[in-house]
Coordinates of C-alpha atoms and ligand atoms in Angstrom, one line a residue:
X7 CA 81.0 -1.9 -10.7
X8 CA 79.2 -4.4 -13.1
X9 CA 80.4 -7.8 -13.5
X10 CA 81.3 -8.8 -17.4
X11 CA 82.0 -12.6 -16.8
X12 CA 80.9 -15.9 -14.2
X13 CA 84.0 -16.3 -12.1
X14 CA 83.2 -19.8 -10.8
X15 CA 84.2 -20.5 -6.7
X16 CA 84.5 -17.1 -6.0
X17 CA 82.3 -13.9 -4.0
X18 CA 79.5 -12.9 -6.1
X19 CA 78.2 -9.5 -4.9
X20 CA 74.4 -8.5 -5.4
X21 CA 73.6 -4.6 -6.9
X22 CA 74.5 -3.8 -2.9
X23 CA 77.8 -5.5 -2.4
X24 CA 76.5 -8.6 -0.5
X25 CA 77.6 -12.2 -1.5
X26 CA 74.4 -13.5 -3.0
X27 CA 72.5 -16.2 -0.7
X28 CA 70.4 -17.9 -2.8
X29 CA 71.8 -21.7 -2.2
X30 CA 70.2 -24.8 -3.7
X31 CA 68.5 -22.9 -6.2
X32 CA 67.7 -22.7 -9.3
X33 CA 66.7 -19.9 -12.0
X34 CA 63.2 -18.8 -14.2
X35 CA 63.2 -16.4 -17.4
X36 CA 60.1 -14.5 -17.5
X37 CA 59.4 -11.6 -19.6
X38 CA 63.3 -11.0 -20.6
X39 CA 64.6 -11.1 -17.2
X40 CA 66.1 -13.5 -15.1
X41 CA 65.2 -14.7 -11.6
X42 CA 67.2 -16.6 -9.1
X43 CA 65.4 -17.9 -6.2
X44 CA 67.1 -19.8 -3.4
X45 CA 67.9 -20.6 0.5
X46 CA 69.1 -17.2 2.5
X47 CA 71.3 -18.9 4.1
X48 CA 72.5 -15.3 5.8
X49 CA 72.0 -16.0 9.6
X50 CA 72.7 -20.1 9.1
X51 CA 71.5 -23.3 8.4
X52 CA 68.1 -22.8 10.2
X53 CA 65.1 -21.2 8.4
X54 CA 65.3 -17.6 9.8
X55 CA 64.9 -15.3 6.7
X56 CA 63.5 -17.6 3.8
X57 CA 63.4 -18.4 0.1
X58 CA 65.9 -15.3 -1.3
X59 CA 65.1 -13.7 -4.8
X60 CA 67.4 -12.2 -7.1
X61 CA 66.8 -10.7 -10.6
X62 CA 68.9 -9.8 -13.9
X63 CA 68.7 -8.8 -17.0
X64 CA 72.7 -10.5 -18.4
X65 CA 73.1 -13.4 -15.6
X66 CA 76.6 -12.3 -14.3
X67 CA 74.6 -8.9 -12.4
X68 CA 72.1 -9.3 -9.7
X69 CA 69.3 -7.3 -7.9
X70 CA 68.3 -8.4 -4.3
X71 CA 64.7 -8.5 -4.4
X72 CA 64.3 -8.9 -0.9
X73 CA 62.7 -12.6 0.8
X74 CA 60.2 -13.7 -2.0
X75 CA 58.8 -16.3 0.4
X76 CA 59.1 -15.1 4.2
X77 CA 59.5 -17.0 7.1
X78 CA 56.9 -15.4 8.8
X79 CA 54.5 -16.4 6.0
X80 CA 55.5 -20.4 6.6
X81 CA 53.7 -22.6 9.2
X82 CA 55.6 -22.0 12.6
X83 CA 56.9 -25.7 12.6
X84 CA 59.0 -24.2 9.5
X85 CA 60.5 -21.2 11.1
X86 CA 63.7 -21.2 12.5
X87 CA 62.8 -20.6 15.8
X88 CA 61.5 -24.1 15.6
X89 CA 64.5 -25.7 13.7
X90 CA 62.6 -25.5 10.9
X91 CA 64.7 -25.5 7.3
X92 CA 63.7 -24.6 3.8
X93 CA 66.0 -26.4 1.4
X94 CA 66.3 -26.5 -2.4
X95 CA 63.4 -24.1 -3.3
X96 CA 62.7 -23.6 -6.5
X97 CA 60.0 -21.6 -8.7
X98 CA 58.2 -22.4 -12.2
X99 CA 55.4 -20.6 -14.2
X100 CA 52.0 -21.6 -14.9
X101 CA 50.5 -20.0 -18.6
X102 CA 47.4 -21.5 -17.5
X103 CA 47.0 -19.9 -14.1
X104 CA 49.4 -17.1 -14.8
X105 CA 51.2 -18.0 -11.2
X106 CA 54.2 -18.2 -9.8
X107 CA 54.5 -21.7 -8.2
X108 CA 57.6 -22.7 -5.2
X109 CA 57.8 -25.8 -4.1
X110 CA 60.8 -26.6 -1.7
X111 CA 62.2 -29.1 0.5
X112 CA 60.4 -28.3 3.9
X113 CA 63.1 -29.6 6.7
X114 CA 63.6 -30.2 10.6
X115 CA 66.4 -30.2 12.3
X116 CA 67.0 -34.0 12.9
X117 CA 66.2 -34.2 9.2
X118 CA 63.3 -36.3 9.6
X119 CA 60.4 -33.9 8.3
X120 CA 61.5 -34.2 4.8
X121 CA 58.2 -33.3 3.6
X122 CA 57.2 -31.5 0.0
X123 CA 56.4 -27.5 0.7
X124 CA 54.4 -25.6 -2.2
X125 CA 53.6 -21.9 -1.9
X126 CA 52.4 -19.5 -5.0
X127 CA 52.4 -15.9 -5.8
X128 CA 51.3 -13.7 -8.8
X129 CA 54.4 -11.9 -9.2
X130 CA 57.9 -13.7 -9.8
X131 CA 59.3 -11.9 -6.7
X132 CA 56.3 -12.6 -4.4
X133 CA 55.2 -12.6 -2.1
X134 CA 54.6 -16.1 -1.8
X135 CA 51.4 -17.6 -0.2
X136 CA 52.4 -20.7 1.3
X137 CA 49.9 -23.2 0.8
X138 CA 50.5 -26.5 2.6
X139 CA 53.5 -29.1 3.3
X140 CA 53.0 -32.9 2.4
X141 CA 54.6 -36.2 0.7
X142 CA 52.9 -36.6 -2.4
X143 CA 53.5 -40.7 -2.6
X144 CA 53.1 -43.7 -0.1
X145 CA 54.5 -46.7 -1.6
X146 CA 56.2 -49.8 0.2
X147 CA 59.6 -50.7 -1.5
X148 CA 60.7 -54.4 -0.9
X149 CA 63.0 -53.1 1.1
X150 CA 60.6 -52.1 3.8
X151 CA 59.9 -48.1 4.7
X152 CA 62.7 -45.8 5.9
X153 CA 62.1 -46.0 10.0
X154 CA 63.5 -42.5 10.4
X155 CA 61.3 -40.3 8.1
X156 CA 58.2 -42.4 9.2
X157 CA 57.7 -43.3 5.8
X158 CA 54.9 -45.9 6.5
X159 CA 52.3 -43.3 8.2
X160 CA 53.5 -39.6 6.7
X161 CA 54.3 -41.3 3.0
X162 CA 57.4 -41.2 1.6
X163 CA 60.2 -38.9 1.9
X164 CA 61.3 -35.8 0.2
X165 CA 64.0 -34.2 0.1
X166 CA 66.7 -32.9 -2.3
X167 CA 64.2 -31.6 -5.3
X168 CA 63.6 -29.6 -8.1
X169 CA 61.1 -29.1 -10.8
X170 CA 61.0 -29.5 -14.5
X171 CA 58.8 -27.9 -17.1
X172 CA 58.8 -30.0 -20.1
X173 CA 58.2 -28.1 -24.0
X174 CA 55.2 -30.7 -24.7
X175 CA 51.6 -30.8 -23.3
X176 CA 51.3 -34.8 -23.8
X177 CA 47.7 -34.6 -22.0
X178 CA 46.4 -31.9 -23.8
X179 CA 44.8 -30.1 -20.5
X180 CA 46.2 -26.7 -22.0
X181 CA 49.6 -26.5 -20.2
X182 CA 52.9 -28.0 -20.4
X183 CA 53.6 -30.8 -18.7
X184 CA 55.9 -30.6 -15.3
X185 CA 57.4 -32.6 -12.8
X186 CA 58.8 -32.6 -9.3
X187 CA 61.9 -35.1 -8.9
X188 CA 63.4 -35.8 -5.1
X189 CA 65.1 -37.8 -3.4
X190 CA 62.7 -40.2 -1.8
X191 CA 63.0 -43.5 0.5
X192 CA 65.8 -41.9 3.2
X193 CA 67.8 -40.9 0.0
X194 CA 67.9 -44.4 -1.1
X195 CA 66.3 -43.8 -4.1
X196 CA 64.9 -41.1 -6.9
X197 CA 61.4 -40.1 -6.9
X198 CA 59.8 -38.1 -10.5
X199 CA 56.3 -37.3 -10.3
X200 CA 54.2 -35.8 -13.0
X201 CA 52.3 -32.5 -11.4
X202 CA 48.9 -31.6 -11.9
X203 CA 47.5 -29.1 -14.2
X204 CA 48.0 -25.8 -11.7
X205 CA 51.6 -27.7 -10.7
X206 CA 50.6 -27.2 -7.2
X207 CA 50.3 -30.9 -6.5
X208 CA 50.9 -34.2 -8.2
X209 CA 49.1 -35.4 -10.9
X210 CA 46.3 -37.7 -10.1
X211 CA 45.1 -37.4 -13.8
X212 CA 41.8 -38.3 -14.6
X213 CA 39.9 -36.2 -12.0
X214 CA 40.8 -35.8 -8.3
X215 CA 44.1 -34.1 -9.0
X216 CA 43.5 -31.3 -6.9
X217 CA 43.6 -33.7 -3.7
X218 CA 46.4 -32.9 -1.5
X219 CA 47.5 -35.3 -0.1
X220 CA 49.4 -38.3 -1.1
X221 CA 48.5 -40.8 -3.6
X222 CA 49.5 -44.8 -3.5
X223 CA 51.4 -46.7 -6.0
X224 CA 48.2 -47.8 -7.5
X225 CA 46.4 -44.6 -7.6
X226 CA 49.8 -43.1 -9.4
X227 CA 49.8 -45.3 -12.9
X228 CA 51.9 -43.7 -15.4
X229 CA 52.3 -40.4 -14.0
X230 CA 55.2 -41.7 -11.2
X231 CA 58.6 -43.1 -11.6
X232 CA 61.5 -44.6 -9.5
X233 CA 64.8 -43.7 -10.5
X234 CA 68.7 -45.0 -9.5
X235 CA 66.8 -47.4 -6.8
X236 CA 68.8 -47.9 -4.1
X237 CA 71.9 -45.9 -5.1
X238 CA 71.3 -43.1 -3.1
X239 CA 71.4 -40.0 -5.2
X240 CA 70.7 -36.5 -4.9
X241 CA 70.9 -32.8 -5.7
X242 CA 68.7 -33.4 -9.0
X243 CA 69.5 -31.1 -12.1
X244 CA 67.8 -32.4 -15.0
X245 CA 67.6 -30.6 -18.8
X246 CA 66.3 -31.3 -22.3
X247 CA 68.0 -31.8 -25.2
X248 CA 66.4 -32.9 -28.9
X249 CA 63.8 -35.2 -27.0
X250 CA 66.6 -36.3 -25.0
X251 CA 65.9 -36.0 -21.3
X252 CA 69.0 -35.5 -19.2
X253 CA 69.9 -35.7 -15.8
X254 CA 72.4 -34.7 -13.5
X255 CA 73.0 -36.3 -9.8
X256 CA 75.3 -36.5 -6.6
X257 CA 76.0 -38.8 -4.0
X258 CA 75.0 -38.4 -0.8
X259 CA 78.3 -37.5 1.1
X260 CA 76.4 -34.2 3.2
X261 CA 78.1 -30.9 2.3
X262 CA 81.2 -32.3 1.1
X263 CA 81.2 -32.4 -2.7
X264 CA 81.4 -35.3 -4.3
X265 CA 81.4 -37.2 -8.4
X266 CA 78.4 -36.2 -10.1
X267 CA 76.9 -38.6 -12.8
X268 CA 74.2 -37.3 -15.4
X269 CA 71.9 -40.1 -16.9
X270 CA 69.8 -40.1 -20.2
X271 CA 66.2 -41.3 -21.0
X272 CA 63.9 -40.7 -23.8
X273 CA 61.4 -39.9 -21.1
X274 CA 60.8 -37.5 -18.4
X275 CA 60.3 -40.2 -16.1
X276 CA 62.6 -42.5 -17.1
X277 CA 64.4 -45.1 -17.3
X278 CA 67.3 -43.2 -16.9
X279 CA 70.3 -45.3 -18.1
X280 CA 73.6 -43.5 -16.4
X281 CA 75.9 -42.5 -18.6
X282 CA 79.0 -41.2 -16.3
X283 CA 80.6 -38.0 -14.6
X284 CA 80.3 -35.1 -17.0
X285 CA 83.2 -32.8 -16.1
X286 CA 86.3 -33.2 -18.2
X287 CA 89.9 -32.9 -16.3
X288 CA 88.1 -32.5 -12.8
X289 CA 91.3 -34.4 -11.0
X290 CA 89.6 -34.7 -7.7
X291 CA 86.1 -36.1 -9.2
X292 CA 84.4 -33.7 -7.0
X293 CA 82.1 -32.1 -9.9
X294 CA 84.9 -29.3 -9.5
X295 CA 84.3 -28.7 -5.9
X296 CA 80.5 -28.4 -6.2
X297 CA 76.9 -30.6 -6.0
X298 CA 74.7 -29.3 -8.8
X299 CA 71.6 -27.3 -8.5
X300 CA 70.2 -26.3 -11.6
X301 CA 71.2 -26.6 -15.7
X302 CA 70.2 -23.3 -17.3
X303 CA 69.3 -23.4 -21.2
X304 CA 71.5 -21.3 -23.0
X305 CA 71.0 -21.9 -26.6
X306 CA 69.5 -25.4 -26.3
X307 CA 69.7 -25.9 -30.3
X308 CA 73.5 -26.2 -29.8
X309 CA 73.3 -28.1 -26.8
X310 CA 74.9 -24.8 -24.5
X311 CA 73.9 -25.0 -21.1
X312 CA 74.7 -23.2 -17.8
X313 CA 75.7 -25.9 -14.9
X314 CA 74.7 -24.2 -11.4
X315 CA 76.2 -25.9 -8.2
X316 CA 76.9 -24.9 -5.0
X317 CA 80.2 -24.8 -3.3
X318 CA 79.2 -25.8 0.1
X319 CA 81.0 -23.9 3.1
X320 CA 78.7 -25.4 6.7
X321 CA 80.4 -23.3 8.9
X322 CA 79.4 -20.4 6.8
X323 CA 76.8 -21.4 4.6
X324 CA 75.4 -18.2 3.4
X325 CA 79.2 -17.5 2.4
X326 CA 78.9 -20.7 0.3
X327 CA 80.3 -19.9 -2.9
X328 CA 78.6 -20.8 -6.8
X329 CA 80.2 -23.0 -9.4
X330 CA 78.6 -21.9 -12.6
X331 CA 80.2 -23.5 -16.1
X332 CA 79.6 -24.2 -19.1
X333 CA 77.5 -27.5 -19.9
X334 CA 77.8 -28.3 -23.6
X335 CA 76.2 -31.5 -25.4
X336 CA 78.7 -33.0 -28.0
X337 CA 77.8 -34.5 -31.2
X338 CA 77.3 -37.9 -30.1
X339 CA 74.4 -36.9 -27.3
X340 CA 77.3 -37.0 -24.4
X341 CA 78.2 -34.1 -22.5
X342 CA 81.2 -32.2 -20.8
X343 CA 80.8 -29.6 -18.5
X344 CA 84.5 -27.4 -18.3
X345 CA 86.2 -25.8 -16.3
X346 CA 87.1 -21.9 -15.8
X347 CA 88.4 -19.4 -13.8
X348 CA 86.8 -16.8 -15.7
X349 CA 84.4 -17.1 -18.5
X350 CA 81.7 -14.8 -21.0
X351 CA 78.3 -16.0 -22.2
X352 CA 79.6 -15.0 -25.7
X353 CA 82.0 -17.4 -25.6
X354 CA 79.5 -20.4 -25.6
X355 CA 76.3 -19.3 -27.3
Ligands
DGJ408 C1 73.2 -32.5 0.7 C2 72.0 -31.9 0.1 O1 72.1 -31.9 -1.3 C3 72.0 -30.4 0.6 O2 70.9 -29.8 0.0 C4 71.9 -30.4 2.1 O3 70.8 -31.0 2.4 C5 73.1 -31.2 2.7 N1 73.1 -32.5 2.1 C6 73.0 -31.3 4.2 O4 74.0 -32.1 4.6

């Protein structure tokens, strides 16, 4: 039976009647079809299956493509039989190279491997070569470095991520631009990083940007931002709006849900000036029960988006239900995202 509408917090059954696992994750169009890539959280928090896959041609009904990135295919200190986690994957395109490119949010249990993961493939459903895990910046914040993730020898920490592809190719190297935000410095603050030109690392522009590993402060320039410093936020979801960058946040309060807040800047790395919690009539000020994900374009010309959260459930996390609603940009560059038990694409295009 196909499904004709988003019905936000509840089951959501793949084309074989599973509940979809595809958690922290976020969505690609290519070639009129829709891609949703995410954690299989299946067997449980560790990383025993890997980076899920999904397609669609409508958005409300889903194909299980199978385990785009595998496991198996991840260094063993990822795999679950290691405590290894893979959180937060997500996947953009390349026109230049014509490849699929992951990165993720490459995790231990003890949470103090929060390292940067990057793995490609020439199809949208893989399979995915991984190619290395790192931290792509070292910098020292007044503050001192966060003890725990051994920020002062590995570089700084990464974790909660996702990537952006901007509409504009600013340095003319015959690709859009993108970027990799995270949350960086034990959570304490926002990390956005301009990506090199095959976005599988950070952009070290003029020249050695196809070095690995991480980069200082001073080898970064204008390609590196810091974002909210020190006020702890997470579960990025930004979006673009008439030259208007956007960006949506959490707190850090673990899997319970907590007040999102979305921030403006003219942009992509900032400064972000925060503007307040976008969802209208969400009594609890728990972004409805969710921690965003991903904001898919809808029709961007009328400022329609899709928000994507997760509705986190640890004792059953692959049972973890989806929040999706509609995200619309009001007249006056604010936005509300709204919500419904039951809603259509037709109703917001
Ligand atoms: C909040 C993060 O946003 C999630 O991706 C996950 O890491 C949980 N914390 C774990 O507590």
């Amino acid at each position: 039976m196909s499904n004709l509408a988003f019905r936000p917090g509840q089951m959501w059954l793949d084309h074989k009647g599973n509940h979809i696992s595809a958690h922290g994750g976020g969505l690609l169009f290519f070639k009129d079809r829709y891609y949703w890539y995410g954690e299989d959280n299946t067997e449980g928090y560790l990383n025993t299956v890997g980076v899920s896959c999904y397609s669609s041609s409508d958005l409300y009904n889903w194909t299980n493509e199978g385990t785009a990135l595998k496991q198996d295919d991840m260094p063993e200190e990822l795999q679950g039989k290691n405590e290894g986690r893979i959180e937060r994957p997500k996947v953009i395109y390349n026109t230049l190279t014509k490849k699929f490119i992951m990165w993720m949010h490459a995790e231990k249990k003890g949470y103090a491997f929060s390292s940067a993961g990057v793995a490609v493939s020439d199809q949208p459903t893989g399979p995915f070569t991984f190619l290395f895990y790192d931290r792509p910046v070292l910098f020292e914040p007044e503050e001192g470095f966060d003890a725990h993730t051994n920020e002062s020898t590995l570089g700084n920490s990464f974790r909660d991520m996702t990537l952006f592809v901007d509409d504009i190719d600013s340095n003319q190297d015959g690709v859009n631009d993108a970027y990799v935000l995270y949350s960086s410095e034990g959570n304490w603050t926002m990390y956005i990083v301009r990506l090199n030109a095959d976005y599988t690392w950070i952009d070290k522009s003029q020249g050695s940007n196809r070095l690995r590993p991480q980069c200082t402060a001073e080898d970064l320039g204008k390609i590196w931002s810091r974002q909210f410093v020190r006020k702890m936020r997470e579960a990025p979801a930004p979006f673009k709006y008439r030259n208007h960058y956007y960006l949506i946040t959490s707190a850090c309060t673990g899997w319970k849900p907590n007040q999102a807040e979305y921030a403006v800047s003219d942009s992509p790395l900032g400064d972000y000036k925060i503007k307040g919690d976008p969802c209208r009539n969400d009594d609890n000020q728990t972004t409805f029960d969710s921690q965003s994900t991903f904001i898919m374009p809808l029709n961007p010309t009328k400022g329609s988006y899709i928000y994507i959260g997760d509705r986190w459930t640890p004792d059953q996390l692959g049972k973890s239900p989806y929040v999706w609603l509609p995200l619309q940009v009001l007249e006056d560059g604010q936005i509300e995202i709204i919500w419904k038990d039951s809603w259509s694409l037709a109703d917001y295009q």
